[in-house]
Short mmCIF file of N, CA, C and O in Angstrom, two decimals:
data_model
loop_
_atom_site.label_atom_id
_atom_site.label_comp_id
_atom_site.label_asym_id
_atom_site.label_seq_id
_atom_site.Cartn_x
_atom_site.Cartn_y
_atom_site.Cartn_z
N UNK W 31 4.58 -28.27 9.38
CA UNK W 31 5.48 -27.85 8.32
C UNK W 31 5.08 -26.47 7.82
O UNK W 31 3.88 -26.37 7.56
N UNK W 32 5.75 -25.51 7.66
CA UNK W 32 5.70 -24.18 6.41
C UNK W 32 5.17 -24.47 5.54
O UNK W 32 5.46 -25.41 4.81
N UNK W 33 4.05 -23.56 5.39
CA UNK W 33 3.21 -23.46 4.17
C UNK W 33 2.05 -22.41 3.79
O UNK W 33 0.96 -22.46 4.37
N UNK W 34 2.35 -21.33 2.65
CA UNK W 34 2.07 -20.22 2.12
C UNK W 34 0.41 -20.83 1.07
O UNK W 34 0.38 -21.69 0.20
N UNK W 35 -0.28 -20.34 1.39
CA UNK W 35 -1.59 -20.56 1.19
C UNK W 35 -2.30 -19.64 0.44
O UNK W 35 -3.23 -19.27 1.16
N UNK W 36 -2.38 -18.90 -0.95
CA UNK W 36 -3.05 -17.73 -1.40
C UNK W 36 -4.63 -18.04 -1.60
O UNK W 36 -5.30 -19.06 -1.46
N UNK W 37 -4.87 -16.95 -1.91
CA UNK W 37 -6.65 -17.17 -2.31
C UNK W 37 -6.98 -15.21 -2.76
O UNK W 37 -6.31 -14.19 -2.86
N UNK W 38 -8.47 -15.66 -2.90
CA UNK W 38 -8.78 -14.54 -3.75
C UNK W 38 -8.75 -14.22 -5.31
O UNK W 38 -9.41 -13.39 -5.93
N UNK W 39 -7.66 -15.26 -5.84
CA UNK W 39 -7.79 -14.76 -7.63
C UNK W 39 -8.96 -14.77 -8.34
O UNK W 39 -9.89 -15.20 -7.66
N UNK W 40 -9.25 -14.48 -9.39
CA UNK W 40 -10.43 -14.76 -10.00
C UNK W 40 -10.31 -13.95 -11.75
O UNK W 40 -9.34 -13.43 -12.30
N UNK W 41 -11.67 -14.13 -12.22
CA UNK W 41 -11.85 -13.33 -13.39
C UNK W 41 -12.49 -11.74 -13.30
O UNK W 41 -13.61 -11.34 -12.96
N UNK W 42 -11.55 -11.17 -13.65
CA UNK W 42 -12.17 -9.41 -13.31
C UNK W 42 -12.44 -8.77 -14.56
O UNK W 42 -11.73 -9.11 -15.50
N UNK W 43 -13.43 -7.82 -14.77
CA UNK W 43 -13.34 -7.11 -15.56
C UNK W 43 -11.76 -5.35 -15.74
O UNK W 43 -11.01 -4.93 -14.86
N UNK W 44 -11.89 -4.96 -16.95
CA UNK W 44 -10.36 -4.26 -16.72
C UNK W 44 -11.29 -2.73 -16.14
O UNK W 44 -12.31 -2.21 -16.60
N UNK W 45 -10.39 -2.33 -14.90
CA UNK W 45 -10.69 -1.23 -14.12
C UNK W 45 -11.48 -1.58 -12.86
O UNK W 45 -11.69 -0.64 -12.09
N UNK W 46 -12.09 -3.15 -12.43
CA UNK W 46 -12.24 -3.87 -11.48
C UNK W 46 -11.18 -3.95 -10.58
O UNK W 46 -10.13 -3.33 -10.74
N UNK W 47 -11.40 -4.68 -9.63
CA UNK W 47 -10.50 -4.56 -8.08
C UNK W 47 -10.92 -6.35 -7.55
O UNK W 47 -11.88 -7.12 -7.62
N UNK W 48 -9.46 -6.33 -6.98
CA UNK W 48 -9.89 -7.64 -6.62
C UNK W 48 -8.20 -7.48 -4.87
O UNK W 48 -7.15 -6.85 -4.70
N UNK W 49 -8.99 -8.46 -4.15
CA UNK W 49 -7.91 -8.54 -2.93
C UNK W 49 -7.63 -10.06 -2.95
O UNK W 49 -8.55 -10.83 -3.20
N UNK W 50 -6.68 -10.41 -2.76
CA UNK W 50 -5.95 -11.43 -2.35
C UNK W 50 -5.09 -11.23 -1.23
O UNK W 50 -4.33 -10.31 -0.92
N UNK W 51 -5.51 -12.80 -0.46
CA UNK W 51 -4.62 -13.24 0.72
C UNK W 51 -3.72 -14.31 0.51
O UNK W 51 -3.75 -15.18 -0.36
N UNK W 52 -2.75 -14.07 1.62
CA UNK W 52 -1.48 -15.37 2.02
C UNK W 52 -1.34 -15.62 3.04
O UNK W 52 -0.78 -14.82 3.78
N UNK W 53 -1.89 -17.21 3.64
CA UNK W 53 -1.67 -17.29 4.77
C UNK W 53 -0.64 -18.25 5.40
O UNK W 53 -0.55 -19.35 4.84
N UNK W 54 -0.03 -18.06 6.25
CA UNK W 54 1.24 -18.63 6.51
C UNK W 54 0.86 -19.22 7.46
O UNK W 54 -0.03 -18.84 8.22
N UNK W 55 1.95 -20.98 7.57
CA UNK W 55 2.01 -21.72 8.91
C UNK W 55 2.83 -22.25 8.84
O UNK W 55 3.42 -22.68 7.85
N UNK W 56 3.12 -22.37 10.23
CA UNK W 56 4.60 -23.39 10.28
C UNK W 56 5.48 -22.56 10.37
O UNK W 56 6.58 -23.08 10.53
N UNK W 57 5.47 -21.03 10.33
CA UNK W 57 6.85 -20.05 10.47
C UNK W 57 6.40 -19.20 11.49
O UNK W 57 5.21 -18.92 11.42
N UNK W 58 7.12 -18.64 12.55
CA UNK W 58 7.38 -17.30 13.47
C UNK W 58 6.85 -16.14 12.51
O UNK W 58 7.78 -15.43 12.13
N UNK W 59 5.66 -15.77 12.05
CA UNK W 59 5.67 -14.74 10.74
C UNK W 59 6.45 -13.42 11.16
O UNK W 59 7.24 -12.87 10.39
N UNK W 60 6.22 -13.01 12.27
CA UNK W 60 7.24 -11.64 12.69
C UNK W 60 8.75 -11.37 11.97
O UNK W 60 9.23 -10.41 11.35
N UNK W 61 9.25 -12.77 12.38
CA UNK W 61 10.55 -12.92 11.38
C UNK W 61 10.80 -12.63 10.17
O UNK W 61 11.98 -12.42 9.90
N UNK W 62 9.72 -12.54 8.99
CA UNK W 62 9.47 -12.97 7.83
C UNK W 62 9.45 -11.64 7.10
O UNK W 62 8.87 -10.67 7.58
N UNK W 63 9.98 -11.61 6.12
CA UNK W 63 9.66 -10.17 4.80
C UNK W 63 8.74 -10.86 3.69
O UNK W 63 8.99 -11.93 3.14
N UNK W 64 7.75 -10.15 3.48
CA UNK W 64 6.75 -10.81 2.45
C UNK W 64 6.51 -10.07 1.59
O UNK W 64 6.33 -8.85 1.65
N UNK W 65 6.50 -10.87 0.59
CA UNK W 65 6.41 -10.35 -0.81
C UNK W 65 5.54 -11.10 -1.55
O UNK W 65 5.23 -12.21 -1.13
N UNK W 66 4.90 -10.52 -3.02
CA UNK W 66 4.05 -10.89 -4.03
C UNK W 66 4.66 -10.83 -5.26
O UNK W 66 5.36 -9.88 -5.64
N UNK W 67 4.36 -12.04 -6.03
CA UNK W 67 5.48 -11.87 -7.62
C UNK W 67 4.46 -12.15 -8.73
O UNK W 67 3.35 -12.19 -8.20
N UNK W 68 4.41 -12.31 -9.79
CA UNK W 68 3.60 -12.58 -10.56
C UNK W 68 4.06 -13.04 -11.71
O UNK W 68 4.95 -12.30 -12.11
N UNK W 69 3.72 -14.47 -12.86
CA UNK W 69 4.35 -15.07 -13.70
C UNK W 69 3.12 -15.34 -15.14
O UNK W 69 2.23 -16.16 -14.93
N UNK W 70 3.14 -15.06 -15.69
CA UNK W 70 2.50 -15.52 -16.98
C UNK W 70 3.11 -16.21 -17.59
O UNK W 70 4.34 -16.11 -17.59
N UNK W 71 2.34 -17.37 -18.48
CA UNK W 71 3.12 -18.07 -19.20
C UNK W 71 3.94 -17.26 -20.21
O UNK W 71 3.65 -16.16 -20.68
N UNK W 72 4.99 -18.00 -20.44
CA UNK W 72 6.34 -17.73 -21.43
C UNK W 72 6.88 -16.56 -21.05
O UNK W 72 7.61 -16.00 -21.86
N UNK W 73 6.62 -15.85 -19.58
CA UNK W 73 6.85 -14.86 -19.27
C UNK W 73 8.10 -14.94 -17.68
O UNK W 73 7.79 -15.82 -16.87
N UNK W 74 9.16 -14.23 -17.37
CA UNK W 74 9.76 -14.61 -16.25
C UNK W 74 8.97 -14.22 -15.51
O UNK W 74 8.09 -13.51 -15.99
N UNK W 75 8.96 -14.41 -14.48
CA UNK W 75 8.56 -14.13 -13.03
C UNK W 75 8.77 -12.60 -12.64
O UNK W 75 9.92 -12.26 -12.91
N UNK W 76 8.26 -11.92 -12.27
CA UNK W 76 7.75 -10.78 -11.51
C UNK W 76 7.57 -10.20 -10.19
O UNK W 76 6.52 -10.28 -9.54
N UNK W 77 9.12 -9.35 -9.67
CA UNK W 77 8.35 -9.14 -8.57
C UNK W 77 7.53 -7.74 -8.75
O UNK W 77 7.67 -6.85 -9.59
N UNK W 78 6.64 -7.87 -7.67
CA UNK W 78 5.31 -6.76 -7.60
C UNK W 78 5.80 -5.88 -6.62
O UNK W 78 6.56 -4.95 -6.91
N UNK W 79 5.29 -6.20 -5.11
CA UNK W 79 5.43 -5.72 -3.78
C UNK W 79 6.35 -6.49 -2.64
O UNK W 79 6.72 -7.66 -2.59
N UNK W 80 6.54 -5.55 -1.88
CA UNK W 80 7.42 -6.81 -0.45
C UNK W 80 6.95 -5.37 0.88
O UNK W 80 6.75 -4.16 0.78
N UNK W 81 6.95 -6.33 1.98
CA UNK W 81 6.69 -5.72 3.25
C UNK W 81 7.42 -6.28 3.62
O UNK W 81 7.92 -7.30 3.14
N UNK W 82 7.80 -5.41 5.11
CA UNK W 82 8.83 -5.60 5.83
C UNK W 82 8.21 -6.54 7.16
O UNK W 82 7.00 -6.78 7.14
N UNK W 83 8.95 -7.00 8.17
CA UNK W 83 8.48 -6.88 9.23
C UNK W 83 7.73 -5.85 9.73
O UNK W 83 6.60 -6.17 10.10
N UNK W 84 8.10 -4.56 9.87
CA UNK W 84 7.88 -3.76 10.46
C UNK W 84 6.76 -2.44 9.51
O UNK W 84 6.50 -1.25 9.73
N UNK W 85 6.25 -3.72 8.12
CA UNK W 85 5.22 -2.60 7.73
C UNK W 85 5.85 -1.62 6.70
O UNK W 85 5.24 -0.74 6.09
N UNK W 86 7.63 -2.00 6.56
CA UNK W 86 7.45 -0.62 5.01
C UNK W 86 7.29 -1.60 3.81
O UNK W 86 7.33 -2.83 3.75
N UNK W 87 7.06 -0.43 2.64
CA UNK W 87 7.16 -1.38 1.53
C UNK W 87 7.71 -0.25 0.45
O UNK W 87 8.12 0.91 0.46
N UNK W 88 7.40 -1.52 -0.64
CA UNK W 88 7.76 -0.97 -1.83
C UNK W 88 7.43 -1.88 -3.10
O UNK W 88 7.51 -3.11 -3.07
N UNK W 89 6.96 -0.96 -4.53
CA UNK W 89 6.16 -1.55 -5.47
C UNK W 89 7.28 -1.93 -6.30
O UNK W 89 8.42 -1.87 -5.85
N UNK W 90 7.04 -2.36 -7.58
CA UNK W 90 6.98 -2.34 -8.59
C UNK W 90 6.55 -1.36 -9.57
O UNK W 90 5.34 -1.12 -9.55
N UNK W 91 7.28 -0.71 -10.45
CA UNK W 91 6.87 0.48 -10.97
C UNK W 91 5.31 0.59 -12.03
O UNK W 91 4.60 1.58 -12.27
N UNK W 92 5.17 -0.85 -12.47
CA UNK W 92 3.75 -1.16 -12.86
C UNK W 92 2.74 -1.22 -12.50
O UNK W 92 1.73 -1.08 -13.19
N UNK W 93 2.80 -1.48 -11.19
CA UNK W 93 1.75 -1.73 -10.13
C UNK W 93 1.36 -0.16 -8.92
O UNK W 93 0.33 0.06 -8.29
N UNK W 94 2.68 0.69 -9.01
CA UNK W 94 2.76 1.65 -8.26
C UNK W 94 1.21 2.96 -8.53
O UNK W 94 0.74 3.59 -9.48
N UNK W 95 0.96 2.80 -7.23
CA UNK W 95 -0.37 3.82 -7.13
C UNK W 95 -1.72 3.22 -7.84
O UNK W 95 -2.68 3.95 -8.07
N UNK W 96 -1.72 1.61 -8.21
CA UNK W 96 -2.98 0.82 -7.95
C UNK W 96 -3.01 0.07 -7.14
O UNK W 96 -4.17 -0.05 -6.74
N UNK W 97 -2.04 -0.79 -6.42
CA UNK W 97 -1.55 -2.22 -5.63
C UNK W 97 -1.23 -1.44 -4.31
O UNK W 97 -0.65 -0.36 -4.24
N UNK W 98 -1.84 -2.40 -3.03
CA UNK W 98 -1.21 -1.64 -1.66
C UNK W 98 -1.60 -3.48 -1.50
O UNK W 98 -2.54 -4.19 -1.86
N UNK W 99 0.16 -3.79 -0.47
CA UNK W 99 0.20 -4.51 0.19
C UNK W 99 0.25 -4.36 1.63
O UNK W 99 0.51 -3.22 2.01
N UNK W 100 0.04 -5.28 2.55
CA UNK W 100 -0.27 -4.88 4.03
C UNK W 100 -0.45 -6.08 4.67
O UNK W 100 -1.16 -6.95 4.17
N UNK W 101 0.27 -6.30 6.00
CA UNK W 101 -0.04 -7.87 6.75
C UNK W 101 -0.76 -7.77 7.97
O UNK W 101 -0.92 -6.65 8.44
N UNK W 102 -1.19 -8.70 8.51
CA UNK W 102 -1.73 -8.69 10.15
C UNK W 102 -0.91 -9.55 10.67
O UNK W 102 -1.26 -10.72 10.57
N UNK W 103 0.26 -9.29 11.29
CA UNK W 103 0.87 -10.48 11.81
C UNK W 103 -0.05 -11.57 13.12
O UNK W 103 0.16 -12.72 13.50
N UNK W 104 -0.94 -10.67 13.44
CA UNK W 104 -1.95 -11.64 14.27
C UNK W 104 -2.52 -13.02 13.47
O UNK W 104 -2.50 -14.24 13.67
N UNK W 105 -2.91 -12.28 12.68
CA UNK W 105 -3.31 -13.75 11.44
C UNK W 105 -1.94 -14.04 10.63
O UNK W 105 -2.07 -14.45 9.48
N UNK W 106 -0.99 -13.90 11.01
CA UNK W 106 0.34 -14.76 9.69
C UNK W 106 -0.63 -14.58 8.67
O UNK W 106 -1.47 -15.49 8.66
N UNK W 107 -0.75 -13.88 7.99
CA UNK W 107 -1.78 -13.00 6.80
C UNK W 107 -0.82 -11.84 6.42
O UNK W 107 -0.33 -10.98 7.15
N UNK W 108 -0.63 -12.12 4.47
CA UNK W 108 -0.39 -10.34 4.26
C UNK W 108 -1.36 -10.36 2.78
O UNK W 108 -1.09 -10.95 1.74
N UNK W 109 -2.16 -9.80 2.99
CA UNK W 109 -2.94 -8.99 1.60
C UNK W 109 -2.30 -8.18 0.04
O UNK W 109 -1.39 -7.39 0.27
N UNK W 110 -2.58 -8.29 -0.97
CA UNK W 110 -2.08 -7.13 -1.91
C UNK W 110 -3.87 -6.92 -2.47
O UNK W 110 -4.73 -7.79 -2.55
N UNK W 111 -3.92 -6.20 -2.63
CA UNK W 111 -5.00 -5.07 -2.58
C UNK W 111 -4.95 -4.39 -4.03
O UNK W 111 -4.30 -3.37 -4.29
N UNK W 112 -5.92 -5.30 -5.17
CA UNK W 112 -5.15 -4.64 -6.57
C UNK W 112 -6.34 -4.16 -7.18
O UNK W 112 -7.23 -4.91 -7.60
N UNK W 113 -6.38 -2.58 -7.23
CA UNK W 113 -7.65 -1.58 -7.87
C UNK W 113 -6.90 -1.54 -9.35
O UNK W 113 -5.77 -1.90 -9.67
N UNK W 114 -7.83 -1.04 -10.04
CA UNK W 114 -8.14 -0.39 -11.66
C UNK W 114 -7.13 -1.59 -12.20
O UNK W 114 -5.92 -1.34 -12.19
N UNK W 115 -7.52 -2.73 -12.61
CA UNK W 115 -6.54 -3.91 -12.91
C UNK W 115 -6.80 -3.92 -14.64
O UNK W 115 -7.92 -3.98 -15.17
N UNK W 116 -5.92 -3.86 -15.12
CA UNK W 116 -5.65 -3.92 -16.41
C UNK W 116 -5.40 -5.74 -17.00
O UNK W 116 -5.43 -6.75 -16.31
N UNK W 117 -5.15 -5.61 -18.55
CA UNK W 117 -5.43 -6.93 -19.18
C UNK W 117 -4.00 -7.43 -18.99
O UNK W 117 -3.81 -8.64 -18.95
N UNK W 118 -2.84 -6.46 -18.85
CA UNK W 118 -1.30 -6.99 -18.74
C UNK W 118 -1.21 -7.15 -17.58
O UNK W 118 -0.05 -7.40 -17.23
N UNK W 119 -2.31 -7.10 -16.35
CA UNK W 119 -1.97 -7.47 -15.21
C UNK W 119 -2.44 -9.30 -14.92
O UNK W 119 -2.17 -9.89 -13.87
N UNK W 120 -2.93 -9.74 -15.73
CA UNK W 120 -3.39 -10.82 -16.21
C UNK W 120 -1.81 -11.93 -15.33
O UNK W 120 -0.66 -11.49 -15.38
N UNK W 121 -2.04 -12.87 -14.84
CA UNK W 121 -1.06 -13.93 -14.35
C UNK W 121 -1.24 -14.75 -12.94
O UNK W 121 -1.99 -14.41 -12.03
N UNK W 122 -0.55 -15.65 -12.95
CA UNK W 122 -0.56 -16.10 -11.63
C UNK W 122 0.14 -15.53 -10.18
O UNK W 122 1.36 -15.36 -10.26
N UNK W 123 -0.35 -15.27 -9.13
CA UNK W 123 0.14 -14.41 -8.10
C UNK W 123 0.72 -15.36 -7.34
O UNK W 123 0.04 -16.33 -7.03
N UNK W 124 2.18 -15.25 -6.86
CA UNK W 124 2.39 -16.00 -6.11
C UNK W 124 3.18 -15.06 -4.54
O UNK W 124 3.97 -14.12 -4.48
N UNK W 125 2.54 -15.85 -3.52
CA UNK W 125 3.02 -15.05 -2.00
C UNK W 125 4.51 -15.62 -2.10
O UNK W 125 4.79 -16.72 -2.59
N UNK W 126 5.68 -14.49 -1.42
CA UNK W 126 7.00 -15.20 -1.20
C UNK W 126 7.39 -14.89 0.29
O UNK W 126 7.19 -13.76 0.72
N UNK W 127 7.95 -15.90 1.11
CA UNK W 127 8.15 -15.24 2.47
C UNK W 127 10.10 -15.67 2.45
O UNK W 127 10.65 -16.74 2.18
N UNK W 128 10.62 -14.50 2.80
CA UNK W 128 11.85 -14.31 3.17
C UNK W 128 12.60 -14.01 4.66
O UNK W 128 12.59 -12.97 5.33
N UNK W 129 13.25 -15.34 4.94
CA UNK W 129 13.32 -14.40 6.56
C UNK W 129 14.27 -13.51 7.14
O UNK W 129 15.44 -13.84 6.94
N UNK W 130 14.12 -12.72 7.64
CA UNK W 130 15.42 -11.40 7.58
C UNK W 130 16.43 -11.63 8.25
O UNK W 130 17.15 -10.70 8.60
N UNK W 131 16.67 -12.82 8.53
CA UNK W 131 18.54 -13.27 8.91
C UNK W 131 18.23 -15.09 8.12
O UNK W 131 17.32 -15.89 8.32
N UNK W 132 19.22 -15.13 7.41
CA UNK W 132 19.56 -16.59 7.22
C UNK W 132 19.71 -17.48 8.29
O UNK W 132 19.72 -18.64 7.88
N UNK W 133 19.83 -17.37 9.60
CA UNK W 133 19.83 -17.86 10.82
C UNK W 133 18.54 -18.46 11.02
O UNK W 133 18.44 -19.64 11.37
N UNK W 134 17.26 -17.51 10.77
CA UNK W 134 16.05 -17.80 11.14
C UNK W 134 15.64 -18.97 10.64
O UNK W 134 15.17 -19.79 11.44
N UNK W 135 15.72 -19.32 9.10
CA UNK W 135 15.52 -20.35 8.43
C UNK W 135 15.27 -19.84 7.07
O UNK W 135 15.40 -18.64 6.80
N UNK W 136 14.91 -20.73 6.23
CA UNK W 136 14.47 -20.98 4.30
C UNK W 136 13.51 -19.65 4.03
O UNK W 136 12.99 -18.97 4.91
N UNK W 137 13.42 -19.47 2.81
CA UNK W 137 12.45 -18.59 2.04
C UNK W 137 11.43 -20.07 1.73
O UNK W 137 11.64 -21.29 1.68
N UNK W 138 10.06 -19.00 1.53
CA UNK W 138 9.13 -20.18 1.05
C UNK W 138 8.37 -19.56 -0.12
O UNK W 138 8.37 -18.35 -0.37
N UNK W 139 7.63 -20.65 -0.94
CA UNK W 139 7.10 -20.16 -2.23
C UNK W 139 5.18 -20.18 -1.86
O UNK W 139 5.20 -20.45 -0.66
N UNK W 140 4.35 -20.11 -2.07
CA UNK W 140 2.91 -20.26 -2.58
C UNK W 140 2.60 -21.18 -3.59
O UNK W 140 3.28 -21.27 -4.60
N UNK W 141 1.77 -21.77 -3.41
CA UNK W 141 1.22 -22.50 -5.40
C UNK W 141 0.91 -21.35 -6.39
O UNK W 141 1.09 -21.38 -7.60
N UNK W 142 0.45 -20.44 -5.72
CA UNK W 142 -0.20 -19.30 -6.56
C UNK W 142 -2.20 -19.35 -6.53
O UNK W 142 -2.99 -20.23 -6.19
N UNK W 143 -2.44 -17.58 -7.18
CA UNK W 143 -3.71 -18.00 -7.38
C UNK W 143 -3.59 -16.87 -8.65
O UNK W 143 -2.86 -15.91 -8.87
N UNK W 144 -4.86 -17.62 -9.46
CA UNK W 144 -4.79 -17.28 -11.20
C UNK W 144 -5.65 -15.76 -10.90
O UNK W 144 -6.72 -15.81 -10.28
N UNK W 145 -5.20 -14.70 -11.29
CA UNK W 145 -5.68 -13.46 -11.76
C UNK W 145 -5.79 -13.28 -13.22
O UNK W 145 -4.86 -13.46 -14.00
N UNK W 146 -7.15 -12.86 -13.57
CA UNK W 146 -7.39 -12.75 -15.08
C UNK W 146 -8.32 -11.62 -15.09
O UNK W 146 -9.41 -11.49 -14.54
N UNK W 147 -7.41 -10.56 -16.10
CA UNK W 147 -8.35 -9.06 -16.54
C UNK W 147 -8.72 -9.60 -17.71
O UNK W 147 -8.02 -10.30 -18.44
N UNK W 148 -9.74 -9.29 -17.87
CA UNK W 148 -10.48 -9.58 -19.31
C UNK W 148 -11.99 -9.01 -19.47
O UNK W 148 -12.67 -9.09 -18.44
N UNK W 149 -12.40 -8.63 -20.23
CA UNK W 149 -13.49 -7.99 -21.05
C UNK W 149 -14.59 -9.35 -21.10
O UNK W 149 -15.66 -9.25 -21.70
#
């Protein structure tokens, strides 16, 4: 069965760096556009970053020029890569995989993993 797997969150200090992974199974990942969102409580959901198949991307204007996302399709693996992390970057990260024809099959979600800036 499909299933999006994160890791890496943790407790950081603010201007710390931390990487997180998503690892995928059960899908063709080549097919797939991947993305990272982020939700705090009482807060909507967030998107951050998305990669393409083919490696382009694009941020979020909050995250732009600290956050680099990037996949290995060898490992069904895509990384977001988050330097100088601030206290509003504080939330749960969740991986999203989208597949680039509705033909291919479903979008899938992550459980998430907890990121916390704090002093």
């Amino acid at each position: 069965q499909a299933q999006l797997v994160e890791s890496g969150g943790g407790l950081v200090q603010p201007g710390g760096s931390l990487r997180l992974s998503c690892a995928a199974s059960g899908i063709v990942f080549g097919w797939y556009v991947m993305g990272w969102y982020r939700q705090a409580p009482g807060r909507q959901r967030e998107w951050v970053a998305v990669i393409s198949s083919g490696s382009s991307t694009n941020y979020a204007d909050a995250v732009k020029g600290r956050f680099t996302i990037s996949r290995d399709n060898s490992k069904s693996t895509v990384f977001l890569q988050m330097n100088n992390l601030r206290p509003e970057d504080t939330a749960a990260y969740l991986c999203h995989a989208r597949p680039m024809a509705p033909t291919v099959g479903q979008a899938y979600w992550g459980q998430g993993t907890q990121v916390t800036v704090a002093s």
